XYZ file of C-alpha atoms in Angstrom:
355
model
C -15.369 -6.136 13.075
C -17.722 -3.552 12.386
C -17.546 0.108 14.446
C -19.956 2.426 14.987
C -18.298 4.315 17.589
C -17.150 7.712 16.159
C -12.958 7.099 17.360
C -9.612 9.557 15.995
C -8.148 7.126 13.226
C -6.434 3.849 14.074
C -5.311 3.663 18.143
C -2.211 1.785 16.293
C -0.438 4.576 14.044
C 2.768 6.728 16.139
C 2.733 10.366 16.698
C 5.564 11.564 15.166
C 7.919 10.710 12.398
C 7.200 7.656 9.998
C 7.802 6.662 6.399
C 4.332 6.310 4.053
C 4.445 5.248 0.924
C 2.511 5.976 -1.724
C 2.300 5.401 -5.774
C 2.611 8.992 -8.375
C -1.067 9.996 -9.306
C -0.008 10.667 -12.484
C 1.489 6.978 -13.513
C -0.343 3.832 -13.687
C 0.668 2.214 -10.526
C 3.796 -0.708 -11.994
C 3.250 -4.499 -12.273
C 2.690 -6.313 -8.472
C 0.359 -6.825 -6.362
C -2.084 -3.646 -4.969
C 0.102 -4.088 -2.143
C 3.317 -3.486 -3.141
C 5.562 -1.429 -5.814
C 5.365 1.589 -3.345
C 7.926 5.146 -4.111
C 8.157 5.964 0.108
C 8.886 9.687 0.960
C 9.052 10.726 5.253
C 6.261 12.823 6.240
C 5.739 14.371 9.780
C 1.892 12.651 10.865
C 0.464 14.155 13.727
C -1.764 10.727 15.167
C -5.097 11.156 15.740
C -4.837 8.449 18.252
C -5.917 8.151 21.497
C -3.043 7.790 22.606
C -1.137 10.784 20.585
C -3.813 13.270 22.616
C -3.659 11.882 25.710
C 0.058 12.383 25.451
C -0.607 16.313 23.909
C -2.671 16.754 26.865
C -6.397 16.666 24.947
C -8.909 15.123 26.009
C -10.181 12.178 24.741
C -13.328 12.800 22.077
C -17.043 12.170 22.896
C -18.327 9.548 20.950
C -20.885 10.036 18.341
C -24.072 7.945 17.599
C -24.797 10.428 14.883
C -23.423 8.134 11.372
C -22.629 4.372 12.009
C -22.950 1.421 9.616
C -25.959 -1.173 9.654
C -24.626 -3.674 9.936
C -21.618 -5.804 8.157
C -20.882 -5.103 4.649
C -22.336 -7.434 2.141
C -20.226 -8.860 -0.974
C -20.891 -7.222 -4.125
C -18.796 -8.782 -7.021
C -16.327 -11.213 -7.063
C -14.374 -13.639 -9.200
C -10.749 -14.942 -10.150
C -9.680 -11.506 -10.624
C -9.189 -8.475 -8.205
C -11.556 -6.028 -8.097
C -10.514 -2.531 -7.578
C -12.385 1.246 -7.608
C -15.578 0.741 -7.542
C -17.697 3.752 -8.531
C -21.361 4.309 -8.283
C -23.796 5.099 -11.381
C -26.110 8.827 -10.815
C -29.131 5.801 -10.679
C -27.899 4.420 -8.549
C -28.880 1.127 -10.339
C -24.560 -0.139 -10.720
C -21.251 -0.023 -9.885
C -18.081 0.862 -12.355
C -15.193 -0.795 -11.317
C -11.767 -1.786 -12.916
C -9.132 -4.092 -12.363
C -5.020 -3.963 -11.131
C -2.850 -1.791 -13.040
C -6.079 0.250 -12.948
C -6.722 -1.620 -16.796
C -9.785 -1.412 -18.292
C -13.559 -0.526 -17.651
C -16.514 -3.216 -15.948
C -20.056 -2.764 -14.907
C -21.907 -4.798 -12.545
C -25.953 -4.622 -11.029
C -26.114 -2.332 -7.427
C -27.708 -6.482 -6.672
C -24.672 -7.626 -7.406
C -24.923 -10.349 -10.240
C -22.374 -11.341 -13.605
C -20.248 -7.762 -14.404
C -19.641 -6.916 -17.887
C -16.599 -5.644 -19.639
C -16.817 -2.255 -21.067
C -13.450 -1.984 -22.112
C -9.787 -2.660 -22.010
C -7.726 -0.032 -23.054
C -4.832 0.275 -20.023
C -5.012 3.037 -18.109
C -8.651 3.694 -18.754
C -9.991 2.963 -14.694
C -7.737 5.353 -13.241
C -9.671 8.678 -12.856
C -13.055 7.943 -14.777
C -16.268 9.284 -14.087
C -19.389 8.303 -14.566
C -21.876 10.690 -17.227
C -23.688 12.703 -14.941
C -27.084 10.880 -17.057
C -25.787 7.679 -16.605
C -24.928 6.377 -19.607
C -21.677 6.725 -20.383
C -18.303 6.361 -18.811
C -15.361 8.578 -19.905
C -11.604 7.842 -19.480
C -7.715 8.940 -19.902
C -7.053 5.392 -21.993
C -3.570 4.627 -23.266
C -2.268 2.683 -26.133
C 0.672 0.733 -26.001
C 2.526 1.604 -29.466
C 6.059 -0.720 -28.948
C 8.077 2.154 -27.348
C 5.292 4.953 -27.198
C 2.282 5.136 -24.662
C -0.550 7.328 -26.492
C -2.981 8.720 -24.828
C -7.025 9.969 -25.305
C -9.505 11.295 -24.204
C -12.739 8.378 -24.283
C -16.083 8.033 -23.961
C -17.649 4.382 -22.301
C -20.371 3.876 -23.197
C -22.810 1.198 -21.767
C -23.549 -0.979 -25.111
C -19.112 -1.556 -24.498
C -18.989 1.085 -27.784
C -15.534 3.220 -27.601
C -15.638 6.301 -28.790
C -12.466 9.248 -29.064
C -13.183 12.717 -27.999
C -10.050 13.935 -28.394
C -7.246 12.507 -31.114
C -4.787 10.103 -29.241
C -1.374 12.739 -27.400
C 1.916 11.460 -26.863
C 1.320 13.115 -23.799
C -1.581 14.211 -21.066
C -0.672 14.797 -17.867
C -4.554 15.698 -16.613
C -7.704 13.672 -15.957
C -10.898 14.826 -17.422
C -13.632 16.193 -15.859
C -16.814 16.832 -16.276
C -18.216 20.809 -16.737
C -22.088 19.607 -17.251
C -24.106 16.888 -19.027
C -22.376 18.269 -22.408
C -18.995 19.218 -21.949
C -15.621 17.232 -20.391
C -12.632 19.719 -20.055
C -8.972 19.079 -19.588
C -6.287 20.628 -18.301
C -3.435 20.921 -21.724
C -0.450 22.994 -21.464
C -0.912 25.581 -18.834
C -5.177 25.822 -20.408
C -8.330 23.945 -19.851
C -9.783 21.983 -22.981
C -12.900 21.872 -22.517
C -14.100 19.305 -24.847
C -18.292 18.439 -26.317
C -19.474 15.213 -25.833
C -22.886 15.929 -27.807
C -24.757 17.747 -30.128
C -25.962 19.529 -27.578
C -22.823 21.109 -26.792
C -23.783 23.655 -28.993
C -26.102 25.838 -27.527
C -25.294 25.493 -24.188
C -22.591 26.642 -21.256
C -19.966 24.277 -20.053
C -20.462 24.700 -16.201
C -17.011 26.135 -13.853
C -15.458 23.128 -12.931
C -12.051 22.735 -10.230
C -8.178 20.863 -11.426
C -5.017 20.190 -10.497
C -2.566 21.428 -12.154
C 0.535 19.685 -12.923
C 2.501 22.841 -11.497
C 0.762 22.067 -8.397
C -2.369 23.815 -6.937
C -5.931 23.951 -8.176
C -7.239 26.658 -11.154
C -11.109 26.925 -12.144
C -12.090 27.870 -15.539
C -14.298 30.381 -16.642
C -17.045 29.217 -19.231
C -17.090 32.882 -19.671
C -13.890 33.208 -21.577
C -11.939 30.189 -21.119
C -9.359 31.486 -18.998
C -7.948 29.854 -15.692
C -8.507 31.319 -12.031
C -5.253 30.542 -10.305
C -6.310 29.258 -6.440
C -3.957 30.581 -4.242
C -3.524 27.139 -1.939
C -0.865 24.202 -2.063
C 0.160 26.308 -4.958
C 3.841 24.382 -4.591
C 1.973 21.388 -3.542
C 1.161 18.548 -5.740
C -2.660 17.078 -5.431
C -4.181 14.237 -6.227
C -8.267 12.781 -6.062
C -10.381 16.061 -6.945
C -14.341 15.173 -6.085
C -16.274 17.904 -5.888
C -19.324 18.086 -3.605
C -23.348 17.085 -4.606
C -23.736 20.447 -5.510
C -20.203 22.157 -6.245
C -19.915 24.588 -3.936
C -16.743 23.016 -2.068
C -14.198 20.215 -3.569
C -12.261 17.874 -1.734
C -8.841 16.439 -2.197
C -5.394 15.028 -0.955
C -2.623 16.737 -0.694
C -0.159 14.264 -2.051
C 2.628 13.464 1.004
C -0.204 14.852 3.534
C -3.400 15.236 4.811
C -7.023 15.899 2.858
C -9.119 18.950 2.669
C -11.997 20.532 1.882
C -12.493 23.697 0.124
C -14.773 26.141 -1.371
C -14.107 26.817 -4.688
C -13.401 30.506 -4.141
C -9.900 29.155 -2.042
C -11.814 29.816 1.427
C -13.304 27.636 4.187
C -10.298 25.566 4.256
C -11.296 22.374 6.659
C -8.382 20.483 6.961
C -9.678 16.800 7.189
C -6.583 14.915 8.966
C -5.187 11.798 6.866
C -6.528 9.892 4.524
C -6.730 8.686 0.692
C -9.818 8.411 -2.076
C -12.799 11.254 -0.435
C -16.531 10.515 -1.771
C -19.121 12.915 -0.653
C -22.392 11.939 1.011
C -25.290 13.392 -1.484
C -26.575 15.811 0.359
C -22.428 17.770 1.111
C -22.758 16.791 4.961
C -19.811 14.314 5.521
C -16.747 13.004 3.520
C -15.776 9.551 3.921
C -12.359 7.500 2.163
C -10.169 5.125 3.385
C -6.505 5.340 6.280
C -3.514 3.329 5.941
C -0.832 2.221 7.562
C 2.571 0.822 5.697
C 5.649 -0.526 6.713
C 6.962 1.601 3.497
C 6.734 -1.582 0.912
C 3.081 -3.301 2.009
C -0.093 -1.592 3.205
C -0.803 -2.807 6.449
C -4.231 -1.221 7.243
C -6.455 -0.211 5.576
C -10.358 1.219 7.042
C -12.702 3.858 6.439
C -13.472 6.709 8.458
C -16.270 9.332 7.895
C -16.084 13.182 8.363
C -18.509 15.505 8.637
C -17.779 18.653 5.874
C -17.009 20.792 8.253
C -14.831 19.162 10.285
C -16.545 18.822 13.419
C -17.085 15.145 13.939
C -15.083 12.186 13.111
C -16.911 8.166 12.451
C -14.787 4.771 12.199
C -16.617 3.070 9.954
C -14.777 -0.458 9.643
C -11.816 -1.542 11.795
C -11.139 -4.976 10.216
C -7.274 -5.964 10.921
C -7.741 -8.395 8.609
C -9.233 -6.230 5.683
C -7.931 -3.663 3.783
C -10.966 -1.651 3.003
C -10.410 0.249 0.929
C -11.350 3.514 -2.268
C -15.194 3.731 -0.705
C -18.173 5.464 -3.185
C -21.143 7.057 -1.130
C -24.528 5.669 -2.929
C -26.827 8.586 -4.713
C -29.022 7.260 -2.232
C -26.660 8.065 0.884
C -27.535 4.610 2.405
C -24.401 1.861 1.084
C -20.674 3.109 0.430
C -19.281 0.131 -2.051
C -15.307 -0.223 -1.122
C -13.139 -2.955 -2.109
C -10.758 -5.325 0.183
C -7.479 -5.247 -1.279
C -6.986 -8.729 0.886
C -9.579 -11.121 -0.853
C -9.602 -8.532 -4.337
C -13.593 -8.929 -3.591
C -15.970 -5.259 -4.183
C -18.250 -5.112 -1.219
C -21.743 -2.223 -0.263
C -21.438 -1.287 3.708
C -25.050 -0.011 4.496
C -24.813 3.208 6.702
C -27.664 5.820 8.681
C -28.116 8.258 10.372
């Protein structure tokens, strides 16, 4: 079921043109299961399968044992309702997750057991993140008001207390990102809005953070001036799932309808990691793990986990499971495990890894 060998993705891919299906990044997925309701766009994709390499005259890649799974995945949590998008707490003692259509937030211990619901707001599970001290989560929440949908940036405590950091708005295209331990940054109306989250924010300076512009491309906040610096790469592309490296020097991101990349915050050092989604960094910043999916235009037909060195020099298949849909990985703070969800049985799993 599991393969420790490095490979170049799934040999089931076929070089050439095919239909790649994605859902709009700024919307909660409409009704239906995790495997339905896709928006289909044509994309030219180069397969990383062995057959594709040989067809281009390339040599088969050498096998690698530098990063490998230590046995099969172990179930962390499951119940009657599917659990999705697990995210480790900074201290590694908990895993937060959401449910279908990103409704609500839950937390479960790293050793399993019962889960506790922290919030029930629609949209709370889309792009949520842990506070640096691990005592709360920040999320863009929603409230349905008749025919309207109103959004807020909310702090959700481990005791279930919910505090709105900004007043409700009819439109909020950006997601909140931590700008240090005491501030959250939000891109709104083309400007960076820095939001204090506690009393210490008055005496501390927010950190620079990279944000995806709804007009396309990346912008970096300037803590000194409060302004924005646009990066020249991908200015006309919609970028998804921005994930800073542990040291904050690089960012991993997806190009809508394209590949997965890493880049320094000054725009240099661009690395193309190939097709993939939902990146997560190893704690030492040397690896990026993500999911590689295939679909038939309507349903996801396969999904496995892959890890690539951040410089693109090595690629390792972590799962090879035709009967599973392993998705949405999150690397543990100690680097020893990846949490992920399986869209087949709706459970959360832990996959131990080592070098």
